XYZ file of C-alpha atoms in Angstrom:
540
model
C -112.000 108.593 -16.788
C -110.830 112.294 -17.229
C -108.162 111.491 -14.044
C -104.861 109.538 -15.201
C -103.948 106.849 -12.721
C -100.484 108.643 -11.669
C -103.073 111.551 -10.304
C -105.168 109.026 -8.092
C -103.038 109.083 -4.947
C -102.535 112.801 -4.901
C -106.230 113.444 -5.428
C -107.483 110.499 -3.355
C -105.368 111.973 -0.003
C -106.691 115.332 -0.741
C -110.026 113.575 -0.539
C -109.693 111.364 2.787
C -106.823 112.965 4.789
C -108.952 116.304 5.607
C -112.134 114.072 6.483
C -109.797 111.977 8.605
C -108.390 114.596 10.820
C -111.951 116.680 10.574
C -113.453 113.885 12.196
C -110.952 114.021 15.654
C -111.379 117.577 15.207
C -115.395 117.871 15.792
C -116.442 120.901 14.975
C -114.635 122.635 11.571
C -117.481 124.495 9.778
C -115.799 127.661 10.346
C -112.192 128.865 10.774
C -109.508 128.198 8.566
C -111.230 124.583 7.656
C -113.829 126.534 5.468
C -110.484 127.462 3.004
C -110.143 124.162 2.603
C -112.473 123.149 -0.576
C -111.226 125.953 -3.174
C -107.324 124.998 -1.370
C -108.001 121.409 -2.656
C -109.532 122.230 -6.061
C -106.789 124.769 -7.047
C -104.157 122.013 -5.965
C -106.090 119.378 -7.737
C -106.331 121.311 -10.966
C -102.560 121.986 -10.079
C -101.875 118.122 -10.424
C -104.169 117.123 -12.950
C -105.094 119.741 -14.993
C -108.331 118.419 -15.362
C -110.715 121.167 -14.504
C -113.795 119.215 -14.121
C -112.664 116.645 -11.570
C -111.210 119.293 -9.659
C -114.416 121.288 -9.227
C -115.778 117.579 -8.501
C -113.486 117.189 -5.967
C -113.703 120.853 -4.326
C -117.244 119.971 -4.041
C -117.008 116.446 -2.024
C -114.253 118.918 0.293
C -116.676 121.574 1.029
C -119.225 118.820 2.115
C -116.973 117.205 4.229
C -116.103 120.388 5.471
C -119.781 121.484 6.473
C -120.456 117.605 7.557
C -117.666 117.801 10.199
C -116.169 115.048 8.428
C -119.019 112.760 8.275
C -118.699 110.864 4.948
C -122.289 109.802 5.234
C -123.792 113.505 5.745
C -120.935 114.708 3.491
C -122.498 112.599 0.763
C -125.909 113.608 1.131
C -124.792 117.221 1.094
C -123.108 116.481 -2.197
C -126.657 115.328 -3.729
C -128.308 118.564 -2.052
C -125.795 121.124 -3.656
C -126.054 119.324 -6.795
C -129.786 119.135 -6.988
C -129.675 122.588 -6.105
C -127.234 124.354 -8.263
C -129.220 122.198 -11.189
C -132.583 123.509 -10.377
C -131.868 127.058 -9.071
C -134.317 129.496 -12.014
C -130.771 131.942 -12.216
C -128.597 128.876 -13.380
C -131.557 127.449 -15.807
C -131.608 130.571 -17.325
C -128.008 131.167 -17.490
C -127.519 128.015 -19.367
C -130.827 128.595 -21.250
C -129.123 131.705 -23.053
C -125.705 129.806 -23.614
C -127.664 127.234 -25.476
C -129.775 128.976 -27.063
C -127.047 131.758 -28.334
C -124.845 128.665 -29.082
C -127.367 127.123 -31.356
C -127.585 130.254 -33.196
C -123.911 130.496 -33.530
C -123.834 126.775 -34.785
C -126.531 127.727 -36.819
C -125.099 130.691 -38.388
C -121.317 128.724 -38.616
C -122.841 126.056 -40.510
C -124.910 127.897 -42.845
C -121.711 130.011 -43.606
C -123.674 133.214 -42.834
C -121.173 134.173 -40.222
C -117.980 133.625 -42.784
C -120.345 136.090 -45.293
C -120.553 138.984 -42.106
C -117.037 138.456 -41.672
C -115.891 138.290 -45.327
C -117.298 142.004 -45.527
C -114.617 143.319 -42.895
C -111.605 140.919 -44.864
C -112.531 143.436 -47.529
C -110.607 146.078 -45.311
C -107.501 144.027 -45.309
C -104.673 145.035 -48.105
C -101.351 144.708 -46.143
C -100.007 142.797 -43.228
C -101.409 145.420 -41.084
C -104.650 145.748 -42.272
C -105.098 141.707 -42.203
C -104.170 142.227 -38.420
C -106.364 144.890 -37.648
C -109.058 143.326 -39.485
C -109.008 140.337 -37.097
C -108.597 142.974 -34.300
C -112.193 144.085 -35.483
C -113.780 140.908 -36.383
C -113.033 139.635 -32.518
C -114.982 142.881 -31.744
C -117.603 141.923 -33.896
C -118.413 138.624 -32.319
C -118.737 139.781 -28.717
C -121.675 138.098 -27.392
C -119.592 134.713 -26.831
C -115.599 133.768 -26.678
C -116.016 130.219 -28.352
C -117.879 131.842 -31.201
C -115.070 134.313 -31.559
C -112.574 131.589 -31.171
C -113.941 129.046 -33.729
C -115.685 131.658 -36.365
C -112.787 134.204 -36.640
C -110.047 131.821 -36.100
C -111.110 129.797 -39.044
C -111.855 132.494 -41.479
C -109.077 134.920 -40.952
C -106.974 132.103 -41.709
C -106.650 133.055 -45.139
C -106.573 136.338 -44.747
C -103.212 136.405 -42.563
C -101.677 133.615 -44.682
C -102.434 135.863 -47.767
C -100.367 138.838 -46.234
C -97.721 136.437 -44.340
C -98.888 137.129 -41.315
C -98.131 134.356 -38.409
C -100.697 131.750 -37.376
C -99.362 132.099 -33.771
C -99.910 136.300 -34.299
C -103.915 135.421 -35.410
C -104.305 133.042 -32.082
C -103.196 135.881 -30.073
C -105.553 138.285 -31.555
C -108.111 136.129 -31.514
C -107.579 134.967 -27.817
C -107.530 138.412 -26.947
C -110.608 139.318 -27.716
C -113.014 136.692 -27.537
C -113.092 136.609 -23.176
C -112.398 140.587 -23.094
C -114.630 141.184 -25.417
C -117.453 138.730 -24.207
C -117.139 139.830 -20.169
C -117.488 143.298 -21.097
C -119.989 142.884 -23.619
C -123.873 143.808 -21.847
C -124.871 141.147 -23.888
C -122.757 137.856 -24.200
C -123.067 134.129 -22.985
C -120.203 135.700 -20.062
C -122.727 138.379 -18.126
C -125.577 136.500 -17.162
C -123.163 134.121 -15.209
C -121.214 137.084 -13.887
C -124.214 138.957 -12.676
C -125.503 135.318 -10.787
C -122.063 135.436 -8.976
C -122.266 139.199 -7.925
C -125.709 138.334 -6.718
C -124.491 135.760 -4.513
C -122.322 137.936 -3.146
C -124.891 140.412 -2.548
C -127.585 137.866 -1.027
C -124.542 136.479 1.487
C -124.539 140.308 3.172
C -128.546 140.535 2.970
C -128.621 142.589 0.534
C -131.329 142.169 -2.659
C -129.621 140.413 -5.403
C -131.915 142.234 -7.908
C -129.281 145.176 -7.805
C -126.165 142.422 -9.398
C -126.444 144.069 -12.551
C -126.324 147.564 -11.842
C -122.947 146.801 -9.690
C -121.972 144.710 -12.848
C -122.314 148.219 -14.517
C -120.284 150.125 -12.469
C -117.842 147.978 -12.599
C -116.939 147.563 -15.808
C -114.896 150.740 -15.894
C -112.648 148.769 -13.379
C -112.030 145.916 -15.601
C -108.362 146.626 -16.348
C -106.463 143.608 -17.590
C -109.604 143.555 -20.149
C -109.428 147.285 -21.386
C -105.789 147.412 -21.266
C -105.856 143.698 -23.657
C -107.965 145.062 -26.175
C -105.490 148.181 -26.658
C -102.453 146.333 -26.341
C -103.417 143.713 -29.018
C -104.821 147.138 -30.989
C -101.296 148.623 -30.794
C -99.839 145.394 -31.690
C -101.867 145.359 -34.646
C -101.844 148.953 -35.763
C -97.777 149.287 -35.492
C -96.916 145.915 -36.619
C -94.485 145.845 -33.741
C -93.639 142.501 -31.742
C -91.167 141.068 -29.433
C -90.422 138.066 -27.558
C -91.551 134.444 -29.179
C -94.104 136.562 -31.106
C -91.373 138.767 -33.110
C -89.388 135.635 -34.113
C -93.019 133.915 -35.155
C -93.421 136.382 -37.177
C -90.306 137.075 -38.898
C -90.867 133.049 -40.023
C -94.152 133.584 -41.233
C -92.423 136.088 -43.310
C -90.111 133.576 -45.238
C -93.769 131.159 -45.494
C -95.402 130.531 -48.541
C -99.500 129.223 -48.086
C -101.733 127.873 -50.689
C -104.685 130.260 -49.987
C -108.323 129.494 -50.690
C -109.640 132.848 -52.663
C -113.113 130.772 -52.644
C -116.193 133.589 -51.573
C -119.308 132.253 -49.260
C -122.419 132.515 -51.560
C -124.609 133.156 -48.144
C -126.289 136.846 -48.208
C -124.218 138.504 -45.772
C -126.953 140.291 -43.928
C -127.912 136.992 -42.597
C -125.642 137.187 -39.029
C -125.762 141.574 -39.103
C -129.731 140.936 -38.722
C -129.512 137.870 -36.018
C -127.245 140.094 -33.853
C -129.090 142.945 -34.070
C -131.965 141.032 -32.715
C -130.239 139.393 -30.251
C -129.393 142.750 -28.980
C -132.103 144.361 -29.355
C -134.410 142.073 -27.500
C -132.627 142.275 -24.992
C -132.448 145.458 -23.937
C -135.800 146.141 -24.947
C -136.797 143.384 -22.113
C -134.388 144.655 -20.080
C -136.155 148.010 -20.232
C -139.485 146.345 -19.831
C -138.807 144.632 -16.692
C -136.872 147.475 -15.483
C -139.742 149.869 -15.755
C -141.895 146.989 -14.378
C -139.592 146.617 -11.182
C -139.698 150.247 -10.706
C -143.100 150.464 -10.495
C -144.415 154.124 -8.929
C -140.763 155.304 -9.169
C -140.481 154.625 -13.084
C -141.249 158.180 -14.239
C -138.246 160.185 -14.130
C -136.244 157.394 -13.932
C -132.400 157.391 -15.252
C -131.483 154.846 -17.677
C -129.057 153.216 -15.085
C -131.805 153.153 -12.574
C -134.140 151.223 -15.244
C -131.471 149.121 -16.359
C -130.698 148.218 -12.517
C -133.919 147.015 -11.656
C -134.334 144.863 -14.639
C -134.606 140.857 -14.875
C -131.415 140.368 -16.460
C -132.179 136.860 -16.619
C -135.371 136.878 -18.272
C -133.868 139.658 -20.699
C -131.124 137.680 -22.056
C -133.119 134.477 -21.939
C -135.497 136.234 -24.499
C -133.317 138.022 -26.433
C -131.169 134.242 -27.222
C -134.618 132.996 -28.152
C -136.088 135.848 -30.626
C -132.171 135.674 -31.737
C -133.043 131.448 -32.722
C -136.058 131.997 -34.251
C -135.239 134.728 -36.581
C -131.723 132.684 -37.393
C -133.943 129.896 -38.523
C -136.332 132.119 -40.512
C -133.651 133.514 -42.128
C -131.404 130.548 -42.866
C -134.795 128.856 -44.216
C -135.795 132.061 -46.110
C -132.365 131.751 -48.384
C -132.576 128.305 -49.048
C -128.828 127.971 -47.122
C -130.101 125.392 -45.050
C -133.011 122.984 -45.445
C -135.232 122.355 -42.190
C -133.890 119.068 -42.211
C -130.268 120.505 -41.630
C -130.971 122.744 -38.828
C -130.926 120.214 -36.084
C -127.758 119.018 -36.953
C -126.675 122.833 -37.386
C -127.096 123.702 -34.283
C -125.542 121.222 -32.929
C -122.340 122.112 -34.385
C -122.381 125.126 -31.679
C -124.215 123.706 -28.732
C -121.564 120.908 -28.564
C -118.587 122.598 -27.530
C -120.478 124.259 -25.126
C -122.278 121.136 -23.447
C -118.297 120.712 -21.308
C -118.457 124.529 -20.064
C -121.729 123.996 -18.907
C -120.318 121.221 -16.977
C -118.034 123.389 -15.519
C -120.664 126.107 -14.949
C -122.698 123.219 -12.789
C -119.650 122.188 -10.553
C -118.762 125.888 -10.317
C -122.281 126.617 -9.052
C -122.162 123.913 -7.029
C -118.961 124.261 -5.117
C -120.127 128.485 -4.723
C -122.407 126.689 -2.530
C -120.125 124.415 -1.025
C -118.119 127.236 -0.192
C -121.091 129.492 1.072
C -121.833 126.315 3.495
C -118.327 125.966 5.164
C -118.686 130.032 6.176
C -115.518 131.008 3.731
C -116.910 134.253 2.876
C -117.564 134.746 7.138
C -113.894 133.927 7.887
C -111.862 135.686 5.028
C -113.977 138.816 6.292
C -112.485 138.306 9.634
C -109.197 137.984 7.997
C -109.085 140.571 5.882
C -110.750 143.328 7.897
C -108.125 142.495 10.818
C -104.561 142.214 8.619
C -105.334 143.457 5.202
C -105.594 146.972 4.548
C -109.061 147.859 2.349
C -107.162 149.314 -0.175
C -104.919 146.627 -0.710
C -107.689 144.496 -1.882
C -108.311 144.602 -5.623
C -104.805 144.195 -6.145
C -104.219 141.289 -4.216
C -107.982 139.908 -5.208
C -106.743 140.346 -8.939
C -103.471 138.315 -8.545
C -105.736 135.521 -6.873
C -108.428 135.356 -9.553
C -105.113 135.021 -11.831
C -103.594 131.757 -10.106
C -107.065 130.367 -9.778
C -107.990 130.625 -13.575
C -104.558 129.977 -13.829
C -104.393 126.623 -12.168
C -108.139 125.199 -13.246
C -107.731 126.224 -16.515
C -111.144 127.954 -16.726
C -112.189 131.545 -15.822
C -115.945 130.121 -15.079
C -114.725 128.230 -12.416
C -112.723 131.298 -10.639
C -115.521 133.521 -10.867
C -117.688 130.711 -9.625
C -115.432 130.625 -6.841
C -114.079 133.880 -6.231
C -117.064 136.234 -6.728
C -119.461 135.538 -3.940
C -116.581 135.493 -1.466
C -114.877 138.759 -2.523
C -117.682 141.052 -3.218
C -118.918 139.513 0.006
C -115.931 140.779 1.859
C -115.621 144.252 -0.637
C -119.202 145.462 1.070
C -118.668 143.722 4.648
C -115.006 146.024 4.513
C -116.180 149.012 2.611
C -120.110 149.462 3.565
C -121.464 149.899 0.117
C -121.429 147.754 -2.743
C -121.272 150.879 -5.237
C -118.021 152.492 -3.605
C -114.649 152.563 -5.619
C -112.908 150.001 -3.940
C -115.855 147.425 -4.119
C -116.546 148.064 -7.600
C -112.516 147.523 -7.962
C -112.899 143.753 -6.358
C -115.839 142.743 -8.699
C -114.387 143.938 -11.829
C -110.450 142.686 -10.263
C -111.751 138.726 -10.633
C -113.673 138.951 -13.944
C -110.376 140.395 -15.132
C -108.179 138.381 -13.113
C -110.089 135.176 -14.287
C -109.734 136.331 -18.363
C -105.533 136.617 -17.535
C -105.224 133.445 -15.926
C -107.305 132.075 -18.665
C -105.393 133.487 -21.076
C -102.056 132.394 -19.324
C -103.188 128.343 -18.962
C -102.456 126.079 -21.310
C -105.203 123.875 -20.162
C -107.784 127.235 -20.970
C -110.550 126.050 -22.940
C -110.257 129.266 -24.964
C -106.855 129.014 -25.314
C -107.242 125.623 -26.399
C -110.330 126.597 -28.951
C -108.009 129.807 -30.046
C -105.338 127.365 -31.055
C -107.778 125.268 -32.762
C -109.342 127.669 -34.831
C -106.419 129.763 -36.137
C -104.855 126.566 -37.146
C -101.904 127.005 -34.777
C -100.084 124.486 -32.510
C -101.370 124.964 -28.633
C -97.491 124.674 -27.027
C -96.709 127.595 -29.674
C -99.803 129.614 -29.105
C -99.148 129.468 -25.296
C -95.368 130.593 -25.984
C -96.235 133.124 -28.029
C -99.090 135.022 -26.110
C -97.682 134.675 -22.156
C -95.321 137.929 -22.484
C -97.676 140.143 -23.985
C -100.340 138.568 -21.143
C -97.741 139.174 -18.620
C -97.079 142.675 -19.798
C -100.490 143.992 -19.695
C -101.428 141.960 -16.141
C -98.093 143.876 -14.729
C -99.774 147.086 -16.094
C -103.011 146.019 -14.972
C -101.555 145.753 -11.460
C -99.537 148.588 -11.103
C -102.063 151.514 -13.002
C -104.765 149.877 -12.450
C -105.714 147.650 -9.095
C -103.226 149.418 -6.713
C -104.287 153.193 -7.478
C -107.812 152.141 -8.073
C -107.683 150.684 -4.005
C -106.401 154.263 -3.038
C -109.413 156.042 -4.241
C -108.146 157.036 -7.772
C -110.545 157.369 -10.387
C -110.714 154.762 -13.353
C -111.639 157.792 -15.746
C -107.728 158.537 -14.812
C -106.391 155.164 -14.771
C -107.739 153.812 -17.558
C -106.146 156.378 -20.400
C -102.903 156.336 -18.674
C -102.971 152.472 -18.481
C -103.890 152.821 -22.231
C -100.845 154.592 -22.748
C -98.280 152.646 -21.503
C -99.324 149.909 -23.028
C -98.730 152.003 -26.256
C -95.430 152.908 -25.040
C -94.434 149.079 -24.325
C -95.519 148.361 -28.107
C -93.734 150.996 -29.740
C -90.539 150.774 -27.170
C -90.060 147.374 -26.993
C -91.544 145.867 -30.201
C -89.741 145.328 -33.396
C -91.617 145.485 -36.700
C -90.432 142.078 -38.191
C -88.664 141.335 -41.353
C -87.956 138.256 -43.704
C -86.263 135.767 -41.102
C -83.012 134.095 -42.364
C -83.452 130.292 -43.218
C -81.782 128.909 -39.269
C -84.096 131.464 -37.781
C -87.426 129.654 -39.514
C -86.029 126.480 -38.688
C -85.476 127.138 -34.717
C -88.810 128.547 -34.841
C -90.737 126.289 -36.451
């Protein structure tokens, strides 16, 4: 039902035309056949921007691939993969903690303890500026998922930004800029545990122990350009007041704008969603020390933090921490009389819900990683690479891929899904060890890849839910945000990937990436003034 009907012949010769001709062929489950599933659910995507019956469909490819074209086998395969991404412990527990740190959220949403947290910081707002760099903070604030950012900030810096005439379109952007940053940099957020599950994947496909996926996720994040350079462009944006583009003109309407605003104050105790946080942090990495010093064993005296950290269950960690994190936002809600036991259900709800569909996509991602491991992809772009791409070439170009791919599904999830195993695969079988510059480069080059295309799609959940919550139409929030995304992927690109593949430090690169993106603000933006009357009406 998600497939229009002018889609069906496009997508139905993707499906049978490579079975066809992999049946006279015989054997396909290696060479360039094994491209052929993440080929057909880019395209797909491409054609029906419908993200989940593109992964669907990547999936039925990669069996076919790995049956020879057997539709029979192929279909079996499909239950296998399925079965299996569903009942692997990693992808229970991954989806465990988004549930679980989504019902809290719901909770929290409902019970209007997270508009009381976030009231506090509109207290810091008393000019256009501040209202801007308030919402710059509050995205900060609510790091440990993107939807929560999206939906909770969106909808209560609404009135803050209409109080000081700032733009709707100018509160999506913030707000879109900081909830995936933010949540795949985050050691805590619904974004790691799935991040760390792809790196170990990548890991386990060169024999290596998976167990070390979070230290590399670590070591990585320094590399995560696109993300660091976001969060100081949108700063600069905010702190100067400077725009250009669609943006500047947005702005200079919202100037001219007159809102009703709602002074009304939440009555919730505003330590409520501080506490819950804390918790939720704090469990964590108290488990994560736990098991770390567990895993160590003999070797846990004299141990560096890193080294702990590393050898922790990441999984069982965050799968606690969402848990403790429930039960305490329960207690508390229930303490305060804001919500009756009777309520809660239904509270939670309100934030497991729009999470149920990217846990869809988190399945069919999972499932077509596999698909993909099957067909020997990872074996033959190894081949490929280390025979006509030079190594230091690689983030770069693995960067501009994740891009297209979040790009084209609409959904970083399902680039990671398929990117990570099959780069960091290649990164170590090129480079030798997973901890060297370059390989740390690839990892963090499609978790930041997959945030720009994300950010870039119209189809992008979170640019959908960004839209939503900041009360702003989607088409103008898209027009709006794709320069500055543009500007700080060129950046990202050119200071960052590139250099990084030559050996250069991120220490260096990531200061002088910071200040460019300074310079772009302050050399290309405009601080905007009261639009004339034809300018609000072109805009509008």
């Amino acid at each position: 039902s998600d497939v229009c009907s002018s889609d069906l012949f496009a997508i139905v010769l993707a499906l049978f035309v490579p079975g066809i001709a992999m049946a006279q062929d015989g054997d396909v489950n290696s060479g360039a056949w094994s491209l052929l599933a993440p080929f057909v659910a880019i395209g797909a995507a491409v054609i029906s921007r419908r993200v989940v019956p593109s992964l669907a469909l990547g999936v039925v490819v990669a069996a076919l691939v790995a049956a020879a074209g057997a539709p029979l086998v192929a279909l079996q395969s499909v239950g296998a993969l399925l079965v299996g991404a569903a009942t692997d412990l990693g992808h229970f527990q991954v989806a465990l903690f988004t549930l679980t740190v989504a019902a809290t959220v719901g909770l929290l949403t409902a019970s209007e303890a997270m508009r009381a947290m976030v009231e506090r910081i509109e207290g810091l707002a008393r000019n256009r500026r501040g209202a801007m760099v308030v919402s710059w903070l509050a995205g900060g604030v609510i790091f440990f998922d993107d939807y929560a950012n999206c939906l909770v900030v969106g909808n209560t810096m609404q009135s803050v930004v209409d109080r000081f005439k700032v733009s709707r379109a100018k509160l999506a952007y913030i707000v879109d800029a900081t909830a995936a940053p933010v949540a795949s940099l985050a050691v805590v957020s619904t974004w790691v545990a799935f991040q760390v599950d792809e790196i170990g994947k990548g890991l386990a496909s060169q024999d290596l122990d998976s167990g070390g996926a979070f230290a590399i996720f670590l070591a990585s994040v320094p590399y995560s350009f696109y993300c660091w350079f976001t969060l100081v462009f949108v700063g600069a944006i905010a702190i100067t007041g400077r725009d250009f583009g669609p943006m500047f003109r947005a702005e200079q309407a919202a100037m001219r704008t007159e809102h009703t605003v709602d002074d009304s104050k939440s009555s919730v105790p505003a330590w409520i969603a501080p506490i819950t946080i804390v918790v939720l942090v704090a469990t964590t990495f108290v488990v994560m020390l736990t098991t770390g010093l567990n895993g160590l064993g003999d070797d846990a005296a004299g141990a560096r933090l890193f080294e702990i950290i590393g050898a922790a269950d990441a999984y069982i960690a965050m799968v606690a921490g969402g848990l403790v994190a429930l039960v305490v936002a329960v207690f508390l809600v229930v303490l305060t009389r804001v919500v009756t036991l009777q309520a809660i259900p239904a509270s939670m709800w309100v934030g497991v819900k729009p999470v149920l569909h990217a846990l869809v996509i988190l399945l069919l991602a999972w499932t077509l990683s596999a698909g993909i491991a099957a067909t020997g992809t990872g074996g033959y772009l190894e081949t490929l690479v280390t025979g006509n791409l030079a190594t230091h070439w690689l983030p770069a170009v693995s960067f501009l891929v994740a891009a297209i791919t979040a790009f084209a599904t609409g959904s970083s999830f399902s680039a990671m899904g398929i990117l990570v195993p099959v780069v960091v695969s290649i990164a170590i079988a090129v480079t030798g060890d997973a901890m060297s510059g370059v390989a740390l480069a690839c990892t963090a080059s499609i978790l930041s890849g997959a945030c720009l295309g994300d950010h870039a799609s119209p189809i992008s959940d979170t640019t959908v839910l960004s839209s939503i919550g900041s009360g702003v139409d989607l088409v103008t929030h898209v027009r709006t945000q794709l320069p500055y995304v543009l500007c700080v992927g060129a950046v990202s690109v050119f200071v960052g990937y590139i250099p990084a593949g030559f050996g250069v430090s991120p220490l260096l690169l990531l200061p002088l990436g910071g200040v460019i993106c300074v310079g772009i603000v302050m050399g290309v933006g405009r601080v905007p003034t009261a639009a004339p009357a034809e300018l609000l009406a072109s805009s509008s």
